GROMACS .gro file of C-alpha atoms in nm:
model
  452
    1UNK     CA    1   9.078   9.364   8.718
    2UNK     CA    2   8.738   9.261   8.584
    3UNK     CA    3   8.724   8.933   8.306
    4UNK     CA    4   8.565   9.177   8.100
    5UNK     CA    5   8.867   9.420   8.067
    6UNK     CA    6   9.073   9.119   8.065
    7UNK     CA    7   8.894   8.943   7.709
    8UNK     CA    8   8.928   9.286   7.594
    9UNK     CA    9   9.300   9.328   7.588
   10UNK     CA   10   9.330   8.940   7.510
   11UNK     CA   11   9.136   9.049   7.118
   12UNK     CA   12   9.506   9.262   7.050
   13UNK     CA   13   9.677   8.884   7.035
   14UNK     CA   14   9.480   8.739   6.695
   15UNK     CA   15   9.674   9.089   6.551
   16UNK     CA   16  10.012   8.940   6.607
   17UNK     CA   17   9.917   8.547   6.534
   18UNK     CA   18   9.785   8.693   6.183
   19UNK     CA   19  10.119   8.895   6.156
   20UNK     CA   20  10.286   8.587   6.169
   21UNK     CA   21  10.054   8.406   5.925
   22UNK     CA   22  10.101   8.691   5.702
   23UNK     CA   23  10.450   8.617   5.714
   24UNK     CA   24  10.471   8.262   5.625
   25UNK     CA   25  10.155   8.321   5.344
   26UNK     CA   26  10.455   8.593   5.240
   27UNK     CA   27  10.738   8.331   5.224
   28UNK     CA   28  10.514   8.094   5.060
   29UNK     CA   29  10.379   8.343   4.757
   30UNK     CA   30  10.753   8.480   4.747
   31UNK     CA   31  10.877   8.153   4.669
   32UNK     CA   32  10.605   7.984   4.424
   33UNK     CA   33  10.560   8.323   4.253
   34UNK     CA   34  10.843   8.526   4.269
   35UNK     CA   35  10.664   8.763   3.974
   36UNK     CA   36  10.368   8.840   4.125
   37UNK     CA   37  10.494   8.867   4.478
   38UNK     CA   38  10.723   9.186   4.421
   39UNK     CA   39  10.411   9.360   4.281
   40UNK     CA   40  10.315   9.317   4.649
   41UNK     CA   41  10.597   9.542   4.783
   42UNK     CA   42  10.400   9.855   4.805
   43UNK     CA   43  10.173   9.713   5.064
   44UNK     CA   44  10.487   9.651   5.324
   45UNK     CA   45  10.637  10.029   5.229
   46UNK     CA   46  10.283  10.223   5.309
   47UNK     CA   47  10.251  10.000   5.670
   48UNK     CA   48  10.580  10.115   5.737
   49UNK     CA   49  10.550  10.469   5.650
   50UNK     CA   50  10.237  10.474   5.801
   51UNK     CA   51  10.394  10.366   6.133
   52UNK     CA   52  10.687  10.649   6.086
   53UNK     CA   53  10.422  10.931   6.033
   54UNK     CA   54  10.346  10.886   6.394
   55UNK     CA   55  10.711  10.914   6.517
   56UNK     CA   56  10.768  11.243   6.551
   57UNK     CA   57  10.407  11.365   6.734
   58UNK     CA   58  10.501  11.011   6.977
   59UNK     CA   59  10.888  11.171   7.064
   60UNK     CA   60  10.715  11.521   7.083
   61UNK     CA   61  10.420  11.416   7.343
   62UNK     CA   62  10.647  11.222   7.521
   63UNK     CA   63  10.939  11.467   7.574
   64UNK     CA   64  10.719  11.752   7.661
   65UNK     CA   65  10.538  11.595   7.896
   66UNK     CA   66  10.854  11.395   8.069
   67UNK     CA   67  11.055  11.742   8.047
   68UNK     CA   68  10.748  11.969   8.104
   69UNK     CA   69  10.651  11.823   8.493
   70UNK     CA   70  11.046  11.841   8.562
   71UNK     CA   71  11.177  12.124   8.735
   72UNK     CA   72  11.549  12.021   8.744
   73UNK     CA   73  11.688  12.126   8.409
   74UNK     CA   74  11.991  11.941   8.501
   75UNK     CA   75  11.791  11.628   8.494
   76UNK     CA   76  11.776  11.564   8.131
   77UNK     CA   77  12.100  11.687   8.043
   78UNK     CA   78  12.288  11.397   8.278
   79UNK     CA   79  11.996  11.156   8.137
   80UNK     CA   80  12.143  11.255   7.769
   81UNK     CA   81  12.538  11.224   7.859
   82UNK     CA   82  12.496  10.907   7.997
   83UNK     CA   83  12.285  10.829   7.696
   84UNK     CA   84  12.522  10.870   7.488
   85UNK     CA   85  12.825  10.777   7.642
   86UNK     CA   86  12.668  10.460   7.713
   87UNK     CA   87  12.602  10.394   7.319
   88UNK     CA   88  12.914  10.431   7.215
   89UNK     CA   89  13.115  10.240   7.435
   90UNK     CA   90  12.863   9.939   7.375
   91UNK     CA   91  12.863  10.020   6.992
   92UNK     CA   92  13.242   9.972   7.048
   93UNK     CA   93  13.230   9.665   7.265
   94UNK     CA   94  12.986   9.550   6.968
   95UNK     CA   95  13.294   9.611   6.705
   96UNK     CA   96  13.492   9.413   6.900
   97UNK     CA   97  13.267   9.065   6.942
   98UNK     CA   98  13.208   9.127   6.548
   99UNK     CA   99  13.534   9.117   6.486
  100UNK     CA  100  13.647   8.811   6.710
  101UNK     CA  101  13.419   8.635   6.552
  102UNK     CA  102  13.453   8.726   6.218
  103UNK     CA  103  13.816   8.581   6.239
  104UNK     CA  104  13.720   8.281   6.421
  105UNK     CA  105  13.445   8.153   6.133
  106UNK     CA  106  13.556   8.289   5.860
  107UNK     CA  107  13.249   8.283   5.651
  108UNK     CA  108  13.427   8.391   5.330
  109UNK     CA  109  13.682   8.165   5.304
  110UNK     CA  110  13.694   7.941   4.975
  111UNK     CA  111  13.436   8.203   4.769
  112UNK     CA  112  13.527   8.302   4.423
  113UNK     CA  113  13.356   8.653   4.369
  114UNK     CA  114  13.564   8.813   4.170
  115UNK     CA  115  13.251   8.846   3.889
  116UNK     CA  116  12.984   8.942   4.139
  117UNK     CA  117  12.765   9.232   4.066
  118UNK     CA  118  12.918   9.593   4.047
  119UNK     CA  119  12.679   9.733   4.264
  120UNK     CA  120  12.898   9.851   4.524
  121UNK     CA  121  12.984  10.191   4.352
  122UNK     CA  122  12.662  10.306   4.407
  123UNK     CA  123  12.611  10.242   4.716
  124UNK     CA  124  12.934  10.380   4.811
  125UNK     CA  125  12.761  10.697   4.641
  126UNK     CA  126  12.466  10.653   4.880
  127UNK     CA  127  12.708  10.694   5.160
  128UNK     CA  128  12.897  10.974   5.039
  129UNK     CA  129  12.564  11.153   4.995
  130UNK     CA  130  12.427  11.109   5.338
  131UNK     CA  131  12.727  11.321   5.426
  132UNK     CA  132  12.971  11.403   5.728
  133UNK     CA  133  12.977  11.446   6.070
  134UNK     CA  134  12.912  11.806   6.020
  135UNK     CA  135  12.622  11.741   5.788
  136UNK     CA  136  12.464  11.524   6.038
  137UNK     CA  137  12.503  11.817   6.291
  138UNK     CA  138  12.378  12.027   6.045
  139UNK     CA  139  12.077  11.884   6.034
  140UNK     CA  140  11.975  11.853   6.359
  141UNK     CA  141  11.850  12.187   6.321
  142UNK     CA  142  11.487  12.161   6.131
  143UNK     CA  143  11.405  12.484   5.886
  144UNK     CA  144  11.061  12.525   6.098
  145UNK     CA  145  10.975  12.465   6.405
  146UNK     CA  146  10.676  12.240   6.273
  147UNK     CA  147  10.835  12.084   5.991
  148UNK     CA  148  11.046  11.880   6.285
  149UNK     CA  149  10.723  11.711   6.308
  150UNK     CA  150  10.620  11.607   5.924
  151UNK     CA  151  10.964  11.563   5.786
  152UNK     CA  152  11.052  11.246   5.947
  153UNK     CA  153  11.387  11.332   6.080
  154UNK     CA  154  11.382  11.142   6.487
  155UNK     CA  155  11.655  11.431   6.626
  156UNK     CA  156  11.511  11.739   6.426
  157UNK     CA  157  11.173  11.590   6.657
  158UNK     CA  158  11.383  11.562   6.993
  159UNK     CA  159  11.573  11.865   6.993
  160UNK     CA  160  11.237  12.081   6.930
  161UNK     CA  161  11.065  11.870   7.176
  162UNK     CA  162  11.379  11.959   7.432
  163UNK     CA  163  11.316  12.336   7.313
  164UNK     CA  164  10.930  12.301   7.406
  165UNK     CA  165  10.989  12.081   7.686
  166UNK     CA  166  11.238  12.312   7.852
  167UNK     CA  167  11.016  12.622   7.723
  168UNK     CA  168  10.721  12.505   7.984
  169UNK     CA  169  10.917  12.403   8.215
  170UNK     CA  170  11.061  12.739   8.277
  171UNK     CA  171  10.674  12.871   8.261
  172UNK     CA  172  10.616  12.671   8.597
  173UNK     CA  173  10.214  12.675   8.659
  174UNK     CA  174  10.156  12.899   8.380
  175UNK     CA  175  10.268  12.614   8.154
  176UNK     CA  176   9.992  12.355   8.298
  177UNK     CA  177   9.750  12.356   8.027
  178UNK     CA  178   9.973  12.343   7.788
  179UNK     CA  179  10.081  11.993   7.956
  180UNK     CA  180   9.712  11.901   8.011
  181UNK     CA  181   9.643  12.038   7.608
  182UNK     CA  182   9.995  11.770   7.508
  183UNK     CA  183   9.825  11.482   7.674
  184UNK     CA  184   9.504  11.472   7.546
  185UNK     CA  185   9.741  11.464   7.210
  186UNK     CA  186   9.931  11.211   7.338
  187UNK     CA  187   9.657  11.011   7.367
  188UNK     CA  188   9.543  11.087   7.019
  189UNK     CA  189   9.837  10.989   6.903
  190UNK     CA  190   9.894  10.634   7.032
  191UNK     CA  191   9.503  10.597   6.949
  192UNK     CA  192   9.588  10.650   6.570
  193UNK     CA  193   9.897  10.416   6.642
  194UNK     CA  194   9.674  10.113   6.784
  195UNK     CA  195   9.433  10.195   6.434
  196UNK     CA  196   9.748  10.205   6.193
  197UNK     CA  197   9.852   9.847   6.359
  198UNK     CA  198   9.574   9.632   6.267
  199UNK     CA  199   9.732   9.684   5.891
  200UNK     CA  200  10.047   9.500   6.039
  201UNK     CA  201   9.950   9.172   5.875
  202UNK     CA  202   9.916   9.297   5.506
  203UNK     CA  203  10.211   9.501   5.510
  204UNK     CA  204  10.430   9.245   5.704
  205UNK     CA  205  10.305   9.025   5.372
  206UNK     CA  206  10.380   9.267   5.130
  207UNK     CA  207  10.734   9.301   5.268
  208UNK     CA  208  10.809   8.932   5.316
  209UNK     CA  209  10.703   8.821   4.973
  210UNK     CA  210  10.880   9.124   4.765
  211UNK     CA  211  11.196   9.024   4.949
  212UNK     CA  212  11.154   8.612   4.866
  213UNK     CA  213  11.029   8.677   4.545
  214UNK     CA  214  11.373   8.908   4.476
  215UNK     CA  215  11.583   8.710   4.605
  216UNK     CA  216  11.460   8.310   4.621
  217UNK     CA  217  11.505   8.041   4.858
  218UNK     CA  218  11.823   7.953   4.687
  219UNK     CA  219  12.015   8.284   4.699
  220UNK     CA  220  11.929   8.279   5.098
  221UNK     CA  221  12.104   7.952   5.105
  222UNK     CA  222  12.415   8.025   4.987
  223UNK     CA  223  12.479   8.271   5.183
  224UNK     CA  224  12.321   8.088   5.479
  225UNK     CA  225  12.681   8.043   5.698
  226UNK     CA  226  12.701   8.410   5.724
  227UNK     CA  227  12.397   8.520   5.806
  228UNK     CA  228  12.388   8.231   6.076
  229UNK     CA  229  12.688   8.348   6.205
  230UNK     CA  230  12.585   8.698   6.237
  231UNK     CA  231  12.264   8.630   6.425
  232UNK     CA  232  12.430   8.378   6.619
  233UNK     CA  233  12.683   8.653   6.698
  234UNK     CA  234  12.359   8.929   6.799
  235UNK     CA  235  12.220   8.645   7.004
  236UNK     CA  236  12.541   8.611   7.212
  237UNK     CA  237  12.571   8.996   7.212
  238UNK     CA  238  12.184   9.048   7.347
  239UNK     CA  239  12.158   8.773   7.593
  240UNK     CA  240  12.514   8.748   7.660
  241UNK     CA  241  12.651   9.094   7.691
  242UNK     CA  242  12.371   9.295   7.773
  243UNK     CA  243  12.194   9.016   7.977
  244UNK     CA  244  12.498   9.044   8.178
  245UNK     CA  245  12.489   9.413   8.244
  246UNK     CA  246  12.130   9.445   8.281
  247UNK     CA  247  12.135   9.218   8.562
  248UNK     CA  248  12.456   9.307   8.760
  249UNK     CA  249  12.298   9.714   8.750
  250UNK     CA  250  11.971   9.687   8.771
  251UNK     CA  251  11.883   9.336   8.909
  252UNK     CA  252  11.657   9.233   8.609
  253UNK     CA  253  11.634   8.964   8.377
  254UNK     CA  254  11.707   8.994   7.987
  255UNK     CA  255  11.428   8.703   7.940
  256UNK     CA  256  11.195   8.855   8.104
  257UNK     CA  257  11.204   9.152   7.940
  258UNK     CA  258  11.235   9.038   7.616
  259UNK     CA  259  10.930   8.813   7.663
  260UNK     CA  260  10.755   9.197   7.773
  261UNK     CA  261  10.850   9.313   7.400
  262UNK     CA  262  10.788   9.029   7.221
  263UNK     CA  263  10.527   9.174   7.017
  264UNK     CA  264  10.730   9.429   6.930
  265UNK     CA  265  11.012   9.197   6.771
  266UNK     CA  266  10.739   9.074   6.569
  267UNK     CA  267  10.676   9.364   6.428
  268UNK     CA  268  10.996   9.432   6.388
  269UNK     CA  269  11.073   9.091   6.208
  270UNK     CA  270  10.748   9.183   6.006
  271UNK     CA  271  10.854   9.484   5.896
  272UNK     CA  272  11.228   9.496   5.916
  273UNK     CA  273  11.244   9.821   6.082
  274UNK     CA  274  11.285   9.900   6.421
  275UNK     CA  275  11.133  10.232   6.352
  276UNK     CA  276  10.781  10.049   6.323
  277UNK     CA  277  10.793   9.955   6.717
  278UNK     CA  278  10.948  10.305   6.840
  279UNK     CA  279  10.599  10.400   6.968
  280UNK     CA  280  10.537  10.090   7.137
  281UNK     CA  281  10.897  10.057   7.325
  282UNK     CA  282  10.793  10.427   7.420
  283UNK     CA  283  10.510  10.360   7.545
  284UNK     CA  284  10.593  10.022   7.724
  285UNK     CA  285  10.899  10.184   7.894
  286UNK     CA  286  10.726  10.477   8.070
  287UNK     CA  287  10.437  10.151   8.186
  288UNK     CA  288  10.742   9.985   8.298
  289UNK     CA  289  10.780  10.211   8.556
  290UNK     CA  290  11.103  10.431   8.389
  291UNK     CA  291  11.008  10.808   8.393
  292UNK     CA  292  10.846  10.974   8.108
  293UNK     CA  293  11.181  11.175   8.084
  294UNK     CA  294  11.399  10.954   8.090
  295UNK     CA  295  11.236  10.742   7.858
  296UNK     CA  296  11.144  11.052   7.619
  297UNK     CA  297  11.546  11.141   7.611
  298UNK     CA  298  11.675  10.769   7.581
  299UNK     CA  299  11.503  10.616   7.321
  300UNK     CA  300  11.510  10.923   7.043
  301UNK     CA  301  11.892  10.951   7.129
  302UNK     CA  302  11.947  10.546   7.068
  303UNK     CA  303  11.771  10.524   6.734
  304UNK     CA  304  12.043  10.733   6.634
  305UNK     CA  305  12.333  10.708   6.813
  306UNK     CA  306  12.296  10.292   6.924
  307UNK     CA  307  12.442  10.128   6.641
  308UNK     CA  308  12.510   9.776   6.835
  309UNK     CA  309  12.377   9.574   6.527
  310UNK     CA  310  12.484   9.778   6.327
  311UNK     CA  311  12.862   9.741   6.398
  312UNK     CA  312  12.850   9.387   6.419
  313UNK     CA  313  12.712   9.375   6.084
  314UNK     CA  314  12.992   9.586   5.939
  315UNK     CA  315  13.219   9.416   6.056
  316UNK     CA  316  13.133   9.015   5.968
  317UNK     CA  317  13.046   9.164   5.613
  318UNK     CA  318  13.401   9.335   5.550
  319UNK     CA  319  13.533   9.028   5.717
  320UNK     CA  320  13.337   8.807   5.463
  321UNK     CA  321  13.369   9.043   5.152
  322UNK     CA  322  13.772   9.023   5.174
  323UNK     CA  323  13.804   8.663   5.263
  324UNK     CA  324  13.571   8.547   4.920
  325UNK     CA  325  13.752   8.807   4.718
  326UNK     CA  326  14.116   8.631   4.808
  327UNK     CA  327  14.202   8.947   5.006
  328UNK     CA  328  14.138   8.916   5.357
  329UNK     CA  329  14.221   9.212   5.559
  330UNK     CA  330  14.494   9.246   5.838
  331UNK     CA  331  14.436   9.307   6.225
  332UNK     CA  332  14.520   9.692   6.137
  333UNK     CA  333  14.357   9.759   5.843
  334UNK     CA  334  14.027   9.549   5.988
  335UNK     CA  335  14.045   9.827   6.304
  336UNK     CA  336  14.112  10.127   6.106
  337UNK     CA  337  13.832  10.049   5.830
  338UNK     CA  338  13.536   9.960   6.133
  339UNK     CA  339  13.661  10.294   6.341
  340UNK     CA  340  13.608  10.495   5.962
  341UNK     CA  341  13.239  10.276   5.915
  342UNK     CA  342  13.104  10.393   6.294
  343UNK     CA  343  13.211  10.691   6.264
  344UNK     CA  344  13.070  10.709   5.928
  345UNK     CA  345  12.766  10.526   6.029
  346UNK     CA  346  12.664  10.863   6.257
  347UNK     CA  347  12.575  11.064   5.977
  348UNK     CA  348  12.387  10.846   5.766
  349UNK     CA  349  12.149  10.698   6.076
  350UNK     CA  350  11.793  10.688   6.029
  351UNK     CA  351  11.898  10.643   5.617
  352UNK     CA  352  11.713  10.362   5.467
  353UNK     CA  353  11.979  10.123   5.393
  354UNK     CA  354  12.225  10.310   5.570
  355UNK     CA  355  12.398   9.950   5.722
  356UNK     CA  356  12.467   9.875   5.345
  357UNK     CA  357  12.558  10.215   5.206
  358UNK     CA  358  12.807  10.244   5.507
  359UNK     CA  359  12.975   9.941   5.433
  360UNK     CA  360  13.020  10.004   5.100
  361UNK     CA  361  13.120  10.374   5.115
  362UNK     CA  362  13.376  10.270   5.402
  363UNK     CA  363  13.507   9.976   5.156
  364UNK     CA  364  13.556  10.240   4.875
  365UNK     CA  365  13.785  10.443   5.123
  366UNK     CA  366  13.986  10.194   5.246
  367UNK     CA  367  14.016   9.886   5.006
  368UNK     CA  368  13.885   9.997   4.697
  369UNK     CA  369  13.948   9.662   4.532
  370UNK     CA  370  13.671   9.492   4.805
  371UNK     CA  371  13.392   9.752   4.685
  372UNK     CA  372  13.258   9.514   4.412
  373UNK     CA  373  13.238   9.238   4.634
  374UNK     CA  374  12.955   9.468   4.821
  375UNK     CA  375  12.703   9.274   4.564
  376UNK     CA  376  12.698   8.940   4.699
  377UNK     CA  377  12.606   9.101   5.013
  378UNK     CA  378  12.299   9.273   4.859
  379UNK     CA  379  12.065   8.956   4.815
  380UNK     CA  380  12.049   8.920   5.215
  381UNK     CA  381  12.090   9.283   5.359
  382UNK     CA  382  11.745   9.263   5.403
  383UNK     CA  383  11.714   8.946   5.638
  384UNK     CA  384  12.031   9.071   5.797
  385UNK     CA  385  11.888   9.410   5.897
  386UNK     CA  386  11.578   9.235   6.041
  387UNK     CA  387  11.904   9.080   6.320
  388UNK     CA  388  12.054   9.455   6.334
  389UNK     CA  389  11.748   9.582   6.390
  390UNK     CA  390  11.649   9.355   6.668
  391UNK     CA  391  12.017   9.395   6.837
  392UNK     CA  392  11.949   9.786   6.821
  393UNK     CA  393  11.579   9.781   6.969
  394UNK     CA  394  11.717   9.558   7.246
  395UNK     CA  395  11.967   9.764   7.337
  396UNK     CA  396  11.800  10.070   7.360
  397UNK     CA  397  11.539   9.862   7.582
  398UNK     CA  398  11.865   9.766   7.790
  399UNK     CA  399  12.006  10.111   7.802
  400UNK     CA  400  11.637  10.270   7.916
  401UNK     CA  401  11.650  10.046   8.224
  402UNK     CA  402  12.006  10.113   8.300
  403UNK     CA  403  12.021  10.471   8.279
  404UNK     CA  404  11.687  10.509   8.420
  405UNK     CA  405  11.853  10.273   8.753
  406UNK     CA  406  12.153  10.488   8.721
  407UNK     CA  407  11.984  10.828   8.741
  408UNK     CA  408  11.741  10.656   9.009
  409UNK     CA  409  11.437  10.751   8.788
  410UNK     CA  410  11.311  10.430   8.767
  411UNK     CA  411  11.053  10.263   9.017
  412UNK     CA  412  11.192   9.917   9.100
  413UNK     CA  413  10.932   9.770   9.246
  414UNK     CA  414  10.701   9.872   8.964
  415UNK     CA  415  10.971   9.711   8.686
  416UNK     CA  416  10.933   9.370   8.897
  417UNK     CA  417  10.516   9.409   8.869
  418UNK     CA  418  10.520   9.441   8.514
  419UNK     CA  419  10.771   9.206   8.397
  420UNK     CA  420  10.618   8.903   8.617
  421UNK     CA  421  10.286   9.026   8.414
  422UNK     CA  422  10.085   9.184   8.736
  423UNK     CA  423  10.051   9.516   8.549
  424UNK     CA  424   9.973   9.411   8.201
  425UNK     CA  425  10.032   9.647   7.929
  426UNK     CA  426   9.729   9.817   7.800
  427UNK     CA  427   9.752   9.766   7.424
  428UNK     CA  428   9.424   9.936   7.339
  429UNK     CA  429   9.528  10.315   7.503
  430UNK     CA  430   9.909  10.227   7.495
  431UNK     CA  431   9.868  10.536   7.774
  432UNK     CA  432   9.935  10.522   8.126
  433UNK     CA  433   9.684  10.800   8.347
  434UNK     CA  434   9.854  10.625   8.710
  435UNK     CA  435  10.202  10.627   8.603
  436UNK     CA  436  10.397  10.601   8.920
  437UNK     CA  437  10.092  10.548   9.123
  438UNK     CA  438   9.939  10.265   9.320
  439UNK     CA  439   9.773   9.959   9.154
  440UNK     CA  440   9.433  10.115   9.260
  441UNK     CA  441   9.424  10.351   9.047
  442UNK     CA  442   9.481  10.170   8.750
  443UNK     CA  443   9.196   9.931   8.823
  444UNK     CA  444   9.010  10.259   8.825
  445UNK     CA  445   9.088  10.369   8.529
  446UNK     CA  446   9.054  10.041   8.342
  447UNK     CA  447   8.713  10.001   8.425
  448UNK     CA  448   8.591  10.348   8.324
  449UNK     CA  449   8.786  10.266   7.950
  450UNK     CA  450   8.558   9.964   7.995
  451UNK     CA  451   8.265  10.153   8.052
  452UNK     CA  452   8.308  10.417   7.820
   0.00000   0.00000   0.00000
């Protein structure tokens, strides 16, 4: 690889040092001028749904293409079982760490919040609006085949991608240029997506200082034990738990590939959404070396159905909620509230705020008594979904390598290359041309993106 192509590629890192200048300038303005930082809050919601309108044409692209060159049907669907049978026992394993740990600590113990904030009713109401399980099956199902596309909804986007995927696969040769025709979009797509990401910096400063201007230095500090304790806890989970898997099935390291998406927790962190680096772990998966449909079927299904984060959260917050209102829960009712919240949690994914409204709907149908208590938590939702959003993006990183080792659609060798940084990510085209091929041809292609 020519120096040239290499000082190219090296330009994409003063993005992510500015992000995280924009972040302390955010923490800095938040604090010193709490007034006029929450004016800035606007800037941190357009990045993000700026980032989001690309979702769906990313999952689309991606599926097609992955499902289109397939000719086993059968293929996908054992990629999608495992999928999801794989998320929920580790969503469950994930309930249990929360709560072992929520007992041990005890974050809540001591607090007087009898006269906290009512604003647990309404997010209870939240909840109860996101609706059931049926609901959520309900609306799977997009009222046009196009609208799947602008509405923002990550399965109504998969399951017409499957449909179209599935629909050219069956076409055999016929269906060719309609696969040549989806990646020349695909290419469009993530070329918007590298545009849309040098705004990461003002709207990761927009965000930052509308939350430290709401809520102050000080209100972070008193609730400081618990939300150590909870990232402490997705820490142990990530490294830990998954760490362990990772390596015992597939033979690679959790630090290594968390060093591979570290520019994607930034964003993350930046944004507090994992939703803002769905393109990128796309995209960074399939260069991995895990096959486009694998990949394309994986990482939709976890952003709804992986909830690791999630139900750790849940559970250290109904821990701490009933221990500072004087009524701590018991063994039973602890297991049959968190079994009601990730259940519950199913239909409200991809809800902004849906970690919150969960908690408090679940509270309201269990204990009402605790649902008040729901406002102390409000002040530091937001730093605590940056950790839930982390744990979640992590494990759908996790579960892309695992599945894609246990359906043996993953190329090894190609996994070691890029993790030990001999294959660097492209982050100017975010698009592999060589995937699965040899080295060469990837030099090849470099240089004519160079030349062009």
């Amino acid at each position: 690889m020519s120096d040239t192509t290499r000082t190219r590629r090296d330009r994409t890192h003063w993005l992510y040092l500015s992000v995280i200048v924009a972040v302390v300038a955010g923490v800095l303005v938040g604090w010193l001028a709490p007034g006029a930082a929450q004016s800035f809050a606007p800037l941190g919601t357009i990045f993000v749904n700026l980032i989001k309108m690309m979702i769906g044409p990313v999952i689309f692209c991606t599926i097609v293409l992955g499902i289109g060159s397939v000719r086993a049907a059968a293929t996908v669907g054992k990629v999608g079982g495992l999928a999801i049978g794989y998320f929920l026992v580790m969503s469950t394993i994930a309930l249990g760490i929360g709560l072992v740990v929520g007992n041990l600590l005890q974050p809540g113990a001591g607090l007087n919040i009898a006269t906290s904030a009512k604003a647990g009713h309404n997010l209870a109401d939240t909840a109860h609006s996101a609706g059931g399980t049926w609901e959520f099956v309900q609306n799977i199902v997009p009222s046009t085949l196009l609208s799947s596309l602008t509405t923002g909804n990550v399965l109504q986007a998969l399951f017409v991608a499957l449909l179209v995927g599935f629909a050219v696969q069956a076409m055999g040769t016929t269906g060719e240029p309609i696969l040549r025709g989806v990646a020349l979009l695909q290419k469009l797509v993530f070329r918007i997506l590298v545009m849309i990401l040098w705004l990461a910096p003002i709207g990761a400063f927009g965000a930052i200082a509308n939350v430290v201007g709401k809520t102050g230095l000080d209100a972070v500090a008193k609730l400081g034990t618990l939300m150590l304790a909870f990232y402490l806890t997705c820490v142990v989970f990530v490294f830990g738990v998954l760490g362990l898997l990772l390596w015992s099935v597939s033979r690679v390291s959790i630090f290594k590939l968390v060093r591979y998406l570290a520019r994607e927790y930034l964003l993350i962190v930046a944004t507090s959404s994992s939703e803002s680096a769905l393109p990128r772990l796309i995209a960074k998966m399939d260069h991995m070396g895990v096959e486009r449909t694998t990949v394309g079927v994986v990482v939709p299904t976890g952003y709804s159905f992986n909830l690791d984060g999630t139900a750790i959260y849940l559970t250290m917050a109904s821990l701490f909620i009933a221990e500072a209102m004087g009524k701590p829960l018991s063994i039973g009712e602890q297991l049959g509230l968190l079994v009601f919240m990730i259940i519950a949690s199913k239909g409200a994914a991809g809800v902004t705020g849906a970690g919150l409204a969960t908690l408090a709907g679940g509270l309201q149908s269990h204990r009402p008594e605790l649902l008040d208590g729901v406002g102390l938590i409000v002040g530091i939702d937001r730093f605590m979904s940056e950790a839930r959003a982390l744990t979640n993006f992590s494990g759908n990183a996790v579960a892309t390598v695992l599945i894609g080792t246990w359906t043996k659609t993953v190329d090894v060798d190609r996994v070691r290359e890029v993790l030990d940084r001999k294959l660097p990510f492209d982050e100017r085209t975010m698009v592999d041309d060589d995937h699965g091929t040899p080295a060469q041809a990837q030099e090849s292609e470099t240089k004519d993106l160079v030349q062009a």
